[in-house]
Coordinates of C-alpha atoms in Angstrom, one line a residue:
M10 CA 212.4 55.3 66.2
S11 CA 214.7 56.2 63.1
A12 CA 215.6 59.4 63.0
C13 CA 213.8 59.2 59.1
H14 CA 210.5 58.4 61.3
R15 CA 210.9 61.6 63.7
H16 CA 211.4 63.7 60.4
R17 CA 208.0 62.9 58.7
L18 CA 206.2 63.0 62.3
K19 CA 207.6 66.8 62.6
M20 CA 206.5 67.4 58.7
A21 CA 203.4 66.4 60.1
F22 CA 202.5 67.9 62.6
T23 CA 204.0 71.3 61.3
L24 CA 200.9 70.6 58.1
L25 CA 198.5 70.2 60.3
L26 CA 199.3 73.9 62.5
I27 CA 199.8 75.4 58.7
A28 CA 195.9 74.1 58.3
G29 CA 194.9 75.1 61.3
L30 CA 196.0 78.5 61.2
Q31 CA 194.8 79.2 57.6
V32 CA 191.2 78.0 58.7
L33 CA 191.8 80.4 62.2
N34 CA 193.0 83.4 59.5
A35 CA 190.0 82.7 57.6
E36 CA 187.7 82.9 60.3
A37 CA 189.2 85.8 61.3
T38 CA 188.4 87.5 57.9
R39 CA 185.0 86.0 57.1
P40 CA 184.2 86.8 53.8
C41 CA 180.0 86.9 54.2
V42 CA 178.4 89.3 57.4
S43 CA 176.8 87.1 59.8
P44 CA 174.4 86.8 61.6
L45 CA 172.6 87.4 58.6
Y46 CA 168.6 89.1 60.1
A47 CA 165.5 88.3 57.4
E48 CA 162.3 88.8 58.4
Y49 CA 159.8 86.2 58.7
G50 CA 157.8 86.4 55.6
Q51 CA 159.9 87.7 53.7
I52 CA 160.1 86.9 50.0
A53 CA 164.1 86.3 49.4
A54 CA 168.0 87.1 51.7
T55 CA 171.2 87.2 50.4
F56 CA 174.0 87.1 52.6
A57 CA 176.1 89.8 51.8
C58 CA 179.7 88.4 51.1
S59 CA 182.4 89.5 49.2
L60 CA 184.3 86.1 48.0
P61 CA 187.3 85.8 45.9
S62 CA 187.3 87.3 42.3
S63 CA 189.2 84.2 41.3
Y64 CA 188.0 80.6 42.6
Y65 CA 187.5 76.9 41.5
G66 CA 184.5 75.8 43.2
I67 CA 181.7 77.8 46.2
Y68 CA 179.3 75.3 48.1
W69 CA 176.9 76.2 50.1
Y70 CA 175.2 73.5 52.8
K71 CA 172.3 74.3 54.8
S72 CA 174.4 73.0 58.2
P73 CA 177.9 72.4 59.2
A74 CA 177.1 68.7 59.5
R75 CA 179.8 66.5 58.1
N76 CA 176.7 64.1 55.6
E77 CA 175.2 67.1 54.5
R78 CA 174.8 67.6 50.9
S79 CA 175.4 70.9 49.3
V80 CA 172.3 72.8 48.4
V81 CA 174.1 75.0 45.8
S82 CA 177.1 75.6 44.0
I83 CA 179.4 76.7 41.8
I84 CA 182.3 74.6 40.2
D85 CA 184.2 75.7 37.8
G86 CA 181.8 78.6 36.0
V87 CA 178.9 76.0 36.4
V88 CA 175.7 76.7 39.0
M89 CA 174.5 73.4 40.1
S90 CA 171.2 73.8 41.9
G91 CA 169.0 71.3 44.6
D92 CA 166.7 73.4 45.3
D93 CA 164.3 75.9 44.2
K94 CA 164.5 76.9 48.1
F95 CA 168.1 78.6 47.7
G96 CA 170.0 80.1 44.6
I97 CA 173.0 81.5 44.5
S98 CA 174.1 85.5 42.8
P99 CA 176.4 85.7 39.8
S100 CA 179.2 86.9 42.9
G101 CA 179.0 83.7 44.7
S102 CA 176.7 84.6 47.9
L103 CA 173.4 82.2 48.8
I104 CA 170.1 83.3 48.2
V105 CA 167.3 82.0 50.5
R106 CA 163.3 82.5 49.4
N107 CA 160.2 82.2 51.0
I108 CA 161.7 83.3 54.3
T109 CA 160.3 80.8 57.8
F110 CA 161.2 80.1 61.1
E111 CA 162.5 77.1 60.1
D112 CA 165.4 79.0 57.9
E113 CA 166.6 79.6 61.1
H114 CA 170.0 78.1 61.7
L115 CA 173.8 78.3 61.0
Y116 CA 174.6 77.7 57.1
R117 CA 178.1 76.1 55.7
L118 CA 180.4 77.8 53.1
I119 CA 182.8 76.4 52.0
I120 CA 185.2 78.0 49.2
L121 CA 188.2 76.1 47.2
R122 CA 190.6 78.0 46.0
T123 CA 192.5 75.9 44.0
R124 CA 191.7 72.4 44.0
Q125 CA 194.0 71.8 46.5
Q126 CA 193.5 74.8 48.4
S127 CA 190.1 75.7 50.5
E128 CA 188.7 78.2 53.4
T129 CA 185.6 76.9 55.4
H130 CA 182.7 79.6 57.1
D131 CA 179.8 79.2 59.4
L132 CA 177.2 81.5 58.7
R133 CA 174.3 81.5 60.5
L134 CA 171.0 83.4 59.3
T135 CA 169.1 85.2 62.0
V136 CA 164.8 85.1 61.1
Y137 CA 162.7 87.9 63.4
A138 CA 159.2 88.6 63.5
Y139 CA 158.2 92.1 64.9
P140 CA 155.3 92.2 67.5
G141 CA 151.4 93.5 65.6
N142 CA 152.1 96.2 68.3
P143 CA 155.7 97.2 69.1
V144 CA 154.8 99.9 71.6
P145 CA 154.3 98.0 75.1
L146 CA 151.1 97.6 76.4
I147 CA 150.5 98.9 80.2
D148 CA 147.6 96.9 82.0
V149 CA 145.9 100.4 83.5
C150 CA 146.4 102.2 80.3
G151 CA 143.3 99.8 78.3
G152 CA 145.8 99.4 75.5
Q153 CA 146.2 103.5 75.2
D154 CA 150.3 104.7 74.8
F155 CA 149.9 107.4 77.8
C156 CA 147.7 107.2 80.9
F157 CA 146.4 108.1 83.9
A158 CA 146.1 106.3 87.0
E159 CA 145.9 107.1 91.0
R160 CA 149.3 105.2 92.7
D161 CA 147.1 103.9 95.5
R162 CA 144.9 101.7 93.8
I163 CA 147.9 100.4 91.6
P164 CA 149.1 97.4 93.7
T165 CA 151.2 96.8 90.7
L166 CA 152.2 97.8 87.2
S167 CA 152.6 95.5 84.1
C168 CA 154.0 95.9 80.4
K169 CA 154.5 93.7 77.7
I170 CA 155.1 92.7 74.1
E171 CA 153.5 89.4 72.0
G172 CA 154.6 87.9 69.2
A173 CA 158.1 88.9 68.3
R174 CA 161.2 87.0 67.7
P175 CA 163.6 86.5 69.2
P176 CA 162.2 88.1 72.9
V177 CA 162.5 92.0 73.3
S178 CA 164.3 93.3 76.2
L179 CA 161.6 95.5 79.1
Q180 CA 162.5 97.9 81.4
W181 CA 160.5 100.5 83.7
E182 CA 162.0 104.2 84.2
R183 CA 160.4 106.5 85.7
Q184 CA 161.0 110.1 85.7
A185 CA 160.0 113.3 87.9
V186 CA 159.6 117.2 86.8
G187 CA 163.4 118.4 86.2
S188 CA 165.1 115.0 86.5
D189 CA 166.8 112.5 84.0
P190 CA 165.3 109.3 83.9
E191 CA 166.1 106.7 86.5
L192 CA 165.5 103.1 86.3
V193 CA 163.2 101.5 88.9
D194 CA 163.2 97.6 90.1
S195 CA 161.2 95.4 88.0
L196 CA 160.8 91.5 87.3
P197 CA 160.7 90.8 84.1
S198 CA 159.6 87.0 82.3
T199 CA 159.4 85.3 79.1
S200 CA 157.2 83.0 77.6
F201 CA 157.7 81.1 74.4
T202 CA 154.6 80.2 72.6
D203 CA 156.0 78.6 68.7
P204 CA 157.4 80.4 67.1
L205 CA 157.3 83.2 69.3
Y206 CA 157.8 84.9 72.5
S207 CA 156.0 87.2 74.8
T208 CA 157.8 89.1 77.4
F209 CA 156.7 90.9 80.5
S210 CA 158.0 93.5 83.3
H211 CA 156.3 93.9 86.2
T212 CA 157.0 96.9 89.2
N213 CA 155.3 97.8 92.2
G214 CA 153.5 100.7 91.7
S215 CA 152.9 101.5 94.9
R216 CA 156.0 101.6 96.2
V217 CA 157.5 103.2 93.4
N218 CA 159.8 106.0 94.9
G219 CA 157.9 109.6 94.7
T220 CA 158.1 112.1 96.7
R221 CA 155.7 114.3 93.9
R222 CA 152.3 114.8 93.5
L223 CA 152.7 113.6 89.8
D224 CA 155.5 111.0 88.4
L225 CA 156.1 109.3 84.7
L226 CA 156.4 106.0 84.9
T227 CA 157.4 104.7 81.1
C228 CA 158.0 101.1 80.0
V229 CA 160.6 101.6 77.3
S230 CA 161.0 98.2 74.7
S231 CA 164.5 97.0 73.3
I232 CA 164.6 95.7 70.1
Y233 CA 167.5 94.3 68.4
V234 CA 167.1 93.2 64.9
P235 CA 167.8 93.7 62.6
S236 CA 168.8 97.4 63.9
S237 CA 168.3 99.0 67.9
E238 CA 164.1 99.6 68.2
H239 CA 163.1 101.6 71.2
H240 CA 159.0 102.6 72.2
Q241 CA 157.8 103.6 74.8
S242 CA 154.2 103.8 76.5
S243 CA 153.7 105.6 79.7
V244 CA 151.8 106.6 82.6
L245 CA 151.4 109.5 85.2
L246 CA 151.0 108.5 88.4
E247 CA 148.9 110.6 91.2
N248 CA 150.8 109.8 94.3
V249 CA 147.1 109.9 96.1
L250 CA 148.3 109.8 100.4
D251 CA 145.1 112.5 101.6
S252 CA 141.9 111.7 100.4
Q253 CA 140.7 114.5 102.6
C254 CA 142.8 116.9 99.8
Y255 CA 139.3 116.5 97.1
Q256 CA 137.0 117.8 100.3
L257 CA 137.7 121.2 100.2
T258 CA 136.8 121.7 96.7
G259 CA 132.9 122.2 98.2
N260 CA 134.2 125.8 99.6
H261 CA 135.0 127.1 96.4
E262 CA 133.5 130.2 94.9
R263 CA 131.5 129.1 92.2
R264 CA 132.2 131.1 88.8
H265 CA 129.4 131.3 86.2
Y266 CA 129.9 131.3 82.4
L267 CA 127.8 131.5 79.4
I268 CA 126.4 128.8 77.3
G269 CA 128.1 128.5 74.1
S270 CA 131.2 130.9 74.9
D271 CA 135.0 129.4 75.3
V272 CA 135.7 129.0 79.3
A273 CA 139.6 129.0 80.9
L274 CA 140.5 127.4 84.3
D275 CA 143.2 128.8 85.5
C276 CA 145.6 126.3 87.0
S277 CA 148.5 128.0 88.1
Q278 CA 151.7 130.5 87.7
D279 CA 154.2 128.6 86.9
S280 CA 153.1 126.5 83.4
P281 CA 153.9 122.7 85.4
Q282 CA 155.3 120.4 83.0
F283 CA 153.3 117.7 84.2
V284 CA 149.6 118.9 85.0
V285 CA 146.5 116.7 85.4
W286 CA 142.6 118.1 85.4
K287 CA 139.8 115.9 87.1
K288 CA 136.1 116.8 87.5
R289 CA 133.9 115.5 90.3
T290 CA 131.2 112.9 88.5
Y291 CA 127.8 112.1 89.8
G292 CA 129.6 109.7 91.8
R293 CA 131.2 112.2 94.0
K294 CA 134.4 110.8 92.5
F295 CA 136.7 113.0 91.1
E296 CA 137.9 111.3 87.4
P297 CA 140.4 112.5 84.3
I298 CA 139.8 114.5 82.0
A299 CA 142.9 116.2 80.2
F300 CA 146.4 115.6 81.7
R301 CA 149.5 115.9 80.5
A302 CA 153.1 114.5 80.8
G303 CA 156.1 117.1 79.4
G304 CA 155.7 118.6 75.3
D305 CA 154.9 114.8 74.2
L306 CA 152.5 113.4 76.0
E307 CA 149.1 114.2 75.7
E308 CA 145.6 113.3 76.9
V309 CA 142.5 115.0 76.4
G310 CA 139.1 114.0 76.7
E311 CA 136.3 115.7 74.2
G312 CA 135.7 119.2 73.9
F313 CA 138.6 120.3 76.1
E314 CA 142.5 121.5 75.7
I315 CA 145.2 122.2 77.8
S316 CA 146.7 125.7 77.4
S317 CA 150.7 125.6 77.5
N318 CA 150.6 127.7 81.3
G319 CA 148.7 124.1 82.3
S320 CA 145.1 126.1 81.8
L321 CA 141.7 124.3 81.2
I322 CA 139.8 125.3 77.6
I323 CA 136.4 124.6 77.8
K324 CA 135.5 124.1 74.5
S325 CA 131.7 125.9 73.7
Y326 CA 130.6 125.9 77.5
G327 CA 127.2 124.0 78.1
V328 CA 125.0 122.4 80.6
T329 CA 127.4 119.0 81.2
H330 CA 130.1 121.0 81.4
E331 CA 128.8 121.8 84.6
G332 CA 130.1 120.8 87.9
E333 CA 133.5 120.6 89.7
Y334 CA 137.2 120.8 88.7
I335 CA 140.5 120.2 90.6
C336 CA 143.8 120.7 89.0
I337 CA 146.9 118.6 90.7
D338 CA 150.5 120.2 89.2
A339 CA 153.8 118.4 89.8
S340 CA 154.8 120.9 92.0
L341 CA 152.9 120.2 94.6
S342 CA 154.0 117.6 97.6
S343 CA 152.2 114.5 97.7
E344 CA 152.3 115.0 101.5
G345 CA 150.3 118.6 100.5
C346 CA 146.1 119.7 100.3
Q347 CA 147.1 122.7 98.1
L348 CA 144.7 121.5 95.0
H349 CA 143.5 123.8 92.5
S350 CA 139.8 123.9 91.9
T351 CA 136.5 126.0 91.2
R352 CA 133.3 125.3 90.2
A353 CA 131.4 125.5 87.4
L354 CA 127.7 126.7 86.2
A355 CA 125.7 127.0 83.1
V356 CA 124.0 130.4 82.4
L357 CA 121.7 131.3 79.6
P358 CA 120.1 134.6 80.1
P359 CA 116.3 135.6 79.9
A360 CA 115.2 136.4 76.5
H361 CA 114.7 139.7 77.0
Q362 CA 118.0 140.5 79.9
V363 CA 115.9 141.9 82.4
P364 CA 112.4 141.2 84.6
T365 CA 108.9 141.4 83.1
I366 CA 106.4 143.0 85.2
A367 CA 103.1 141.6 84.0
E368 CA 100.5 144.2 82.4
C369 CA 103.1 146.1 81.2
E370 CA 103.9 144.1 78.3
K371 CA 107.8 143.3 78.2
K372 CA 108.5 147.1 78.2
L373 CA 111.3 148.5 80.6
D374 CA 108.9 151.2 82.5
C375 CA 105.2 151.7 82.5
I376 CA 102.0 152.8 84.8
L377 CA 100.1 151.3 86.3
T378 CA 96.8 151.8 87.9
R379 CA 96.1 150.4 91.1
P380 CA 94.6 150.2 94.7
S381 CA 96.5 151.2 98.1
S382 CA 96.9 147.5 98.2
G383 CA 96.9 144.7 96.1
V384 CA 99.4 142.0 94.4
L385 CA 102.2 142.8 92.2
S386 CA 104.0 139.9 90.0
C387 CA 106.9 139.6 87.7
Y388 CA 108.9 137.1 86.1
V389 CA 111.8 135.8 84.1
E390 CA 111.8 133.1 81.5
G391 CA 114.6 130.8 79.8
V392 CA 117.5 130.9 82.7
R393 CA 120.0 128.9 84.2
P394 CA 120.3 128.9 86.9
V395 CA 117.2 129.5 89.0
L396 CA 117.6 133.6 89.4
L397 CA 116.8 135.6 92.3
L398 CA 113.7 138.0 92.0
E399 CA 112.7 140.7 94.5
W400 CA 110.7 143.3 94.9
E401 CA 112.3 147.4 95.4
Q402 CA 110.6 150.5 96.0
V403 CA 113.3 152.6 93.7
N404 CA 114.5 156.6 94.6
S405 CA 112.9 157.1 98.1
T406 CA 114.2 158.3 101.0
K407 CA 111.3 157.5 102.8
P408 CA 109.2 153.3 102.6
S409 CA 106.2 154.1 101.2
I410 CA 104.7 150.9 100.0
T411 CA 106.0 147.5 101.8
F412 CA 105.9 143.9 100.4
S413 CA 104.7 140.7 101.8
H414 CA 103.5 136.8 101.4
H415 CA 106.3 136.7 98.8
Q416 CA 105.6 133.7 96.8
Y417 CA 108.0 131.9 94.0
T418 CA 106.7 129.8 90.9
T419 CA 109.3 127.7 89.0
D420 CA 108.6 126.4 86.0
N421 CA 111.9 123.8 84.2
R422 CA 112.1 123.3 80.7
G423 CA 114.2 121.1 79.7
E424 CA 117.5 123.0 80.5
V425 CA 116.3 126.0 81.6
S426 CA 113.4 127.8 83.7
D427 CA 110.9 130.4 83.7
V428 CA 111.1 131.9 87.2
R429 CA 108.3 133.9 88.8
L430 CA 107.7 136.1 91.8
T431 CA 104.7 137.1 93.6
A432 CA 104.3 139.6 95.8
S433 CA 101.1 141.2 97.9
Y434 CA 101.8 145.1 98.5
E435 CA 100.2 147.6 100.3
L436 CA 100.9 151.4 100.0
T437 CA 101.9 153.0 103.5
G438 CA 100.8 156.9 102.5
G439 CA 97.1 156.3 102.2
P440 CA 95.2 157.1 99.5
D441 CA 96.7 160.4 99.0
A442 CA 99.8 159.3 98.3
G443 CA 101.6 160.3 94.9
P444 CA 102.8 158.0 92.8
I445 CA 104.8 155.5 93.2
I446 CA 108.2 154.1 91.6
V447 CA 108.7 150.1 92.5
A448 CA 111.6 148.1 90.6
C449 CA 111.3 144.0 89.8
V450 CA 115.1 143.5 90.6
I451 CA 117.8 139.9 90.1
K452 CA 119.4 139.4 92.6
G453 CA 121.8 136.5 91.8
P454 CA 123.0 134.7 91.4
V455 CA 124.4 136.0 88.0
M456 CA 123.3 139.6 86.3
T457 CA 122.2 141.3 89.6
G458 CA 121.0 144.0 89.7
Q459 CA 119.3 143.8 86.1
Q460 CA 115.9 145.3 86.5
T461 CA 112.3 147.1 85.3
T462 CA 110.5 149.7 87.1
A463 CA 106.6 150.3 87.1
T464 CA 105.3 153.3 88.6
I465 CA 102.1 152.6 90.2
V466 CA 99.2 155.4 90.5
I467 CA 96.2 155.0 93.5
N468 CA 93.0 154.1 92.2
S469 CA 91.0 156.5 94.4
P470 CA 88.0 158.6 93.6
A471 CA 89.8 161.4 92.8
H472 CA 91.9 159.6 90.2
A473 CA 89.0 157.4 88.7
E474 CA 88.8 159.3 85.8
L475 CA 92.0 158.0 84.8
S476 CA 91.8 154.7 84.8
S477 CA 90.8 154.5 81.6
D478 CA 93.9 157.0 80.1
M479 CA 96.9 154.7 82.2
S480 CA 98.8 153.0 79.6
C481 CA 102.0 151.5 79.7
N482 CA 105.1 153.5 77.8
D483 CA 109.1 152.7 76.8
T484 CA 111.0 154.8 79.7
P485 CA 111.5 156.5 82.8
A486 CA 110.7 159.8 80.7
S487 CA 107.3 159.3 79.3
S488 CA 106.5 158.2 82.8
T489 CA 107.0 161.3 84.2
I490 CA 105.1 163.1 81.3
A491 CA 102.5 160.7 81.8
W492 CA 101.9 161.6 85.7
A493 CA 102.7 165.6 84.6
I494 CA 99.4 165.2 82.4
A495 CA 98.1 163.1 85.4
A496 CA 98.2 165.8 87.7
V497 CA 96.3 168.4 85.8
T498 CA 94.0 166.7 84.3
S499 CA 93.0 166.0 87.9
A500 CA 93.6 169.2 89.3
T501 CA 91.4 170.3 86.6
S502 CA 88.5 168.1 86.9
L503 CA 88.6 169.0 91.1
V504 CA 87.5 173.5 89.9
L505 CA 84.9 171.9 87.5
S506 CA 83.5 170.0 90.4
L507 CA 83.8 172.9 93.0
I508 CA 82.1 174.5 90.5
L509 CA 79.1 172.5 89.3
V510 CA 78.8 172.0 93.5
G511 CA 78.0 175.5 93.9
L512 CA 75.5 176.2 91.1
L513 CA 73.7 173.2 92.7
I514 CA 73.5 174.8 95.8
A515 CA 72.2 178.4 94.2
V516 CA 69.3 176.0 92.5
R517 CA 68.2 174.5 96.2
N518 CA 68.2 178.3 97.4
G519 CA 65.2 179.3 94.9
G520 CA 67.3 179.7 91.9
M521 CA 68.9 183.0 93.3
Y522 CA 71.9 184.4 94.6
R523 CA 72.3 187.7 96.9
R524 CA 74.4 190.5 95.8
M525 CA 76.8 192.1 98.2
D526 CA 74.5 194.3 99.7
G527 CA 72.2 191.5 100.9
R528 CA 69.5 191.6 98.7
P529 CA 68.0 188.7 95.8
T530 CA 69.0 188.6 92.5
P531 CA 67.2 186.8 90.1
L532 CA 69.2 184.3 88.3

């Protein structure tokens, strides 16, 4: 090989090296943003390019293939386009119209700075589609983004995002009270139904490491087009390791609340961050009615609220709210059974707040003329729950009346009842006993001590004339006055009776009476 030939080869190699370096430099100083993200169905997407201010020509191709023809170009200031799908901006940027998934591929840009100098750039267009619901769906939540579940009833937990492009990333996290979220082992999977992807993430719910009564598990989705977006759904898990816990609630004191009032059931003194309220159903199973996890996640049933300290607020307490409630807060360990519970029972007071004594016309105090033995009856109307009534003697150190043969009758009228107590009585002081004050008293379970009194006047021969004069009165004072009047009237009648008897004896002895000297004197 001659020296001239070797020189020519050396020059050719140098030119090729320079050309290669120019191409590498052109790629390093790419004039357009790549990839370009466009949403499916978008009217148009434009590559953001910063092209040289002066050039001879710009060519855009649908692919880097060597035999590809340009879809649009500018040559010496003249725009040439062979497809309405594409356009070019005044600055030379490619415009893609009516975005479909078929538009996702590499596009080639060739810039002719001069007739002899060119540079080539391959740019990607990525078409994305947001899922109809960007929030992950947790299988146990029934389409809600926050729910409650019991861990021992869930073998696995699964969340999913359907109908997305490109595939969405899913990850399970666990958070306990007072701690940062930590990753949970999970098994992701992706399926493709052209042109969209569905992503799933599974975790073993029963084996999630948790030592507290409540744990919050969150499924986080990450979408990276066109920018990073994160969405999440959460499930509050209860570690139910000892079913005996829920059997302790039957021993708790019953509490009674007035129908229509707002009721607060206390849970804890510590204002728990995670709290769950449950209510025992007719099937004897506790079902969640309200729960909270932190300040943002809360779910409550209709008519309920959770206060800042974790108490359950029942709005307008009614018969449907009757039952047994239980509160679980996150401060309790999973091994313990220190659960807060309470029973609630609706109360509708009687129309008159006190019992009514038969024959007293619904007055607080009255006078009854009765024989030394008989039957007394009292009742309350429109009450819930059924009240216990009892007959008692009032303000007496020595019992002078006994009650027996108590008979209760209850008439249910929808949500309320009428209660009647009938009892036999017998006076132990005999027919000459003075007036006896008795009372029909409410003995519970609510309004204990409410009573109505009656003064019983014995219907003896000496008092027979009083029967037509006895009447019911409104106050204990009037009862006392009535009794005093009756006593005075009775004493007057007795004196008149003695005088009348004396006159009859005189008449029987011949119509005469004897003077002090023993001689009869004509009348």
